[in-house]
GROMACS .gro file of C-alpha atoms in nm:
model
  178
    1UNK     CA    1  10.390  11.398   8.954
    2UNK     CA    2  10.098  11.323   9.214
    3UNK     CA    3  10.067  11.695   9.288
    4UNK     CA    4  10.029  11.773   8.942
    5UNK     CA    5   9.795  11.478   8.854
    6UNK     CA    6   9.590  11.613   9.191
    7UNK     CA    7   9.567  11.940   9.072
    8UNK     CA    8   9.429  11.865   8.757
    9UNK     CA    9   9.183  11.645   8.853
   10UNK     CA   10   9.057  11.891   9.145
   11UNK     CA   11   9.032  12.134   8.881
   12UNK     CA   12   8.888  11.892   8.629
   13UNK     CA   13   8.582  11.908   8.892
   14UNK     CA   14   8.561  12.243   8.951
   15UNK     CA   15   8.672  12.187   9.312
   16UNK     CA   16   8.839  12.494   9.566
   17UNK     CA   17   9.093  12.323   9.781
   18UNK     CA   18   8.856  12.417  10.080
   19UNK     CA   19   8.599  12.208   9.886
   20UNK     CA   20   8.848  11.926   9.864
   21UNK     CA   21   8.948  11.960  10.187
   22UNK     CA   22   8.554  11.934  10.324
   23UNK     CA   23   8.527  11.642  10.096
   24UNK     CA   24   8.888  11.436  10.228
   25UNK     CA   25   8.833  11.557  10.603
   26UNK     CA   26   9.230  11.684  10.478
   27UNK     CA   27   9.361  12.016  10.580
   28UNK     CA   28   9.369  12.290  10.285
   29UNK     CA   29   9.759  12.331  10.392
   30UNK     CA   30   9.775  11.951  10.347
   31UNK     CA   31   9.671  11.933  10.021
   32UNK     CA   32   9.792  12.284   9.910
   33UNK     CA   33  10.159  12.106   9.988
   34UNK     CA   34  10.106  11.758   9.827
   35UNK     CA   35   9.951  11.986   9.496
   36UNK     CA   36  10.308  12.177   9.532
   37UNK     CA   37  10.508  11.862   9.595
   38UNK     CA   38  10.612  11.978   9.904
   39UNK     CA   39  10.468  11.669  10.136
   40UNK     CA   40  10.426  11.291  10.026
   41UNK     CA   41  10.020  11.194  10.143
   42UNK     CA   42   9.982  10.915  10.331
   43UNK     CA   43   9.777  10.609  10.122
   44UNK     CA   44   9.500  10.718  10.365
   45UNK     CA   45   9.478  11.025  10.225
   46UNK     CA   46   9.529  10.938   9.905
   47UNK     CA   47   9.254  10.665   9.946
   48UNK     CA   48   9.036  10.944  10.024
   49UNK     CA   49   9.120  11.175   9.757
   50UNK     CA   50   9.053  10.850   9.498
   51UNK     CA   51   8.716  10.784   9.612
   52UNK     CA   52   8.659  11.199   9.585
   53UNK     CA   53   8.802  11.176   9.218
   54UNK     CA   54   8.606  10.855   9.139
   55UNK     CA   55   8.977  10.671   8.999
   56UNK     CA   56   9.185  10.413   9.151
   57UNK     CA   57   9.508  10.481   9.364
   58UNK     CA   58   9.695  10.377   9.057
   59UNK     CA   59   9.550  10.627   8.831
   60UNK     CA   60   9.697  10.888   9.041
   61UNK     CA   61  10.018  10.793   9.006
   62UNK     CA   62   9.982  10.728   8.629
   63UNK     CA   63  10.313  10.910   8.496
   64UNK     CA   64  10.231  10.903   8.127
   65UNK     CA   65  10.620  10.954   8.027
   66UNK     CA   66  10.681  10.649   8.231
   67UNK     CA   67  10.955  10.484   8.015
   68UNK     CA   68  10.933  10.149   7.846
   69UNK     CA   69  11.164  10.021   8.041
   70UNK     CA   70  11.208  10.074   8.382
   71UNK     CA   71  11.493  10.000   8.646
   72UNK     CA   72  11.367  10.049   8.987
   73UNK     CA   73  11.694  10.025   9.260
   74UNK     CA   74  11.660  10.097   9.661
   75UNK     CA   75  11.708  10.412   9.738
   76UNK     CA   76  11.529  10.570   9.432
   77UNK     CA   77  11.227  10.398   9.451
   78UNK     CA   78  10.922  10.668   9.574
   79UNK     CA   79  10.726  10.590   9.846
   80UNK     CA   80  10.409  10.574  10.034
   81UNK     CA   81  10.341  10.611  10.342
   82UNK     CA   82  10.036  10.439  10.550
   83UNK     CA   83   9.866  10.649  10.837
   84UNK     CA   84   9.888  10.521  11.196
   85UNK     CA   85  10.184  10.317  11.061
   86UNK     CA   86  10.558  10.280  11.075
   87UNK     CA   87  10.592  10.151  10.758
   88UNK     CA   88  10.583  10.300  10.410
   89UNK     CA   89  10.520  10.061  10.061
   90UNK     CA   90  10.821  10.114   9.792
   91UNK     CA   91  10.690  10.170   9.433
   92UNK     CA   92  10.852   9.917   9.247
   93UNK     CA   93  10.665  10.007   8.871
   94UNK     CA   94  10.714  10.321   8.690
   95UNK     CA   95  10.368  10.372   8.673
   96UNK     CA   96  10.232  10.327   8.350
   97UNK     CA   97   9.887  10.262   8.461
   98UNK     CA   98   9.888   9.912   8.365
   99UNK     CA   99  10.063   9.740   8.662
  100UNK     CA  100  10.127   9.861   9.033
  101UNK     CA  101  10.390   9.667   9.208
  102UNK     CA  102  10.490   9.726   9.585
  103UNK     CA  103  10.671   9.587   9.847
  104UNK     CA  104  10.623   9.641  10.201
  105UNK     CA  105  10.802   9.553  10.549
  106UNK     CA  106  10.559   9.519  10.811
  107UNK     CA  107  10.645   9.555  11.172
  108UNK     CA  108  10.487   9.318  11.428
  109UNK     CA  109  10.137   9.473  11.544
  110UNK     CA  110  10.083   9.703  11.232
  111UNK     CA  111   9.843   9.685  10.940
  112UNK     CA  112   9.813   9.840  10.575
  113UNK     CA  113   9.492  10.022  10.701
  114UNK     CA  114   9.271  10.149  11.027
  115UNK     CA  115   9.013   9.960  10.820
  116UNK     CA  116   8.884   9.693  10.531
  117UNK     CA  117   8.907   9.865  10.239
  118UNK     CA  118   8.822   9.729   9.852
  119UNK     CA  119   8.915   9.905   9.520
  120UNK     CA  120   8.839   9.780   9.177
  121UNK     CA  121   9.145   9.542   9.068
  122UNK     CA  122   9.259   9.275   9.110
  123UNK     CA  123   9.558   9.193   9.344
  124UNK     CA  124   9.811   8.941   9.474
  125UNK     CA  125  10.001   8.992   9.767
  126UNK     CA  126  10.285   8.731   9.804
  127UNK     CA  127  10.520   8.676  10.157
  128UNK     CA  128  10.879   8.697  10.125
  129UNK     CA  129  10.962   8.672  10.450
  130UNK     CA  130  10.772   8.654  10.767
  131UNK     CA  131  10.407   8.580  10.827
  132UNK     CA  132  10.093   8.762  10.706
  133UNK     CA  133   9.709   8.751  10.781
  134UNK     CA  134   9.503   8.891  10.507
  135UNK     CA  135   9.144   8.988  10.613
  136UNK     CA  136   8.891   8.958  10.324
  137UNK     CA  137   8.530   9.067  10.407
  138UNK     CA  138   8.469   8.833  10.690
  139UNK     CA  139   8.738   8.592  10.602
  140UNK     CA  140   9.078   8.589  10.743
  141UNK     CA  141   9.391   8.403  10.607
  142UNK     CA  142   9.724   8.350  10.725
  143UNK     CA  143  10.028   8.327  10.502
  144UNK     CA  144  10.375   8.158  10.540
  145UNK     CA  145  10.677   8.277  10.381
  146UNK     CA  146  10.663   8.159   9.995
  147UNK     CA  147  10.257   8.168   9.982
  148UNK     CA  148  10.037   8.423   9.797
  149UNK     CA  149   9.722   8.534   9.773
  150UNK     CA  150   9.495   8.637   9.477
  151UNK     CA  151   9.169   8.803   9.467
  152UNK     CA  152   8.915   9.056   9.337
  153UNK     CA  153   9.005   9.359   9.530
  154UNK     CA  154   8.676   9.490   9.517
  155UNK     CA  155   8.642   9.295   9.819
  156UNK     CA  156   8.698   9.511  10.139
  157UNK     CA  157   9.075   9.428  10.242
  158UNK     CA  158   9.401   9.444  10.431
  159UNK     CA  159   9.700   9.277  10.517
  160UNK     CA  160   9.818   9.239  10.905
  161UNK     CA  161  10.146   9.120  11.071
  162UNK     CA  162  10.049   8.955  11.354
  163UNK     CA  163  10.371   8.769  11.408
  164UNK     CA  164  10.635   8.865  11.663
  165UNK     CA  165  10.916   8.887  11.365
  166UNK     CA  166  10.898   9.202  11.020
  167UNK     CA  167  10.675   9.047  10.741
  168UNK     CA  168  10.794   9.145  10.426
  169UNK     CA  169  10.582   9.104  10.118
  170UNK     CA  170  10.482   9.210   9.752
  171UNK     CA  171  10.199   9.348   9.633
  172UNK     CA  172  10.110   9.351   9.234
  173UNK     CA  173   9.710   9.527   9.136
  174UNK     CA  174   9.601   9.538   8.812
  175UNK     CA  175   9.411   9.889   8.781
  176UNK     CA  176   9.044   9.893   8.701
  177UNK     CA  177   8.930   9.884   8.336
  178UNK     CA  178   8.823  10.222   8.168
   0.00000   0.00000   0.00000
């Protein structure tokens, strides 16, 4: 679904995948495989291929014969993974474009990205186990098991363990308006 949606929209531009690739700073092997469905991007690369497309993460994964009702189980859920990390976010929505829900477990000393990052939505991350600082722009926040956060995720953000324990939590954006 992703490599398809990819392809598409590279060709919706007009784009070479050596264009694509000078654009993303990704290989033209990497993306020739995620276009083929034979490797799953990272969300930094698939960060980077959003802001080259101009659309939010979520669009991407927009399935538009997502079903009205969805059952999402362990095991079958599709993932993502997060560069530099050793941890991957479960994709608990079908994908419908109008909701994104994820859960995460975060080992102790990792974060959801090298870097703050914002997108237009708005999110809420909420702790179901463990401890979790949130940095927003210059703020930073730390959250006990039961507490959540909600913001405009325009803001640049990301969510850190710092703890000595796995922080697990759940993440739900709203995509951007048309």
């Amino acid at each position: 679904m992703l490599g398809d949606r990819l392809k598409a929209l590279r060709q919706a531009k007009g784009l070479t995948l050596r264009e694509l690739s000078e654009r993303t700073g990704l290989s033209v092997s990497m993306l020739s495989q995620i276009e083929n469905g034979a490797a799953d991007p990272s969300l930094g690369s698939v960060r980077k291929l959003a802001e080259v497309f101009e659309a939010s993460i979520a669009t991407l994964f927009s399935d538009p014969d997502a079903p009205a009702v969805h059952i999402s189980r362990p095991g079958e859920r599709h993932s993502l993974g997060v560069a530099d990390a050793s941890f991957a976010y479960e994709r608990l929505t079908p994908g419908r474009g109008d909701l994104e829900v994820l859960r995460a477990e975060i080992p102790p000393g990792q974060a959801t990205s090298p870097r703050l990052w914002g997108h237009p939505s708005t999110e809420c991350a909420y702790v179901i186990s463990g401890e979790l600082t949130v940095e927003l722009g210059a703020e930073r926040v730390t959250l006990a098991t039961g507490e959540s956060v909600t913001f405009d995720s325009r803001e640049p953000h990301r969510y850190v363990n710092e703890s000595d324990g796995v922080t697990t939590i759940v993440i739900a954006v709203t995509p951007p308006s048309p």
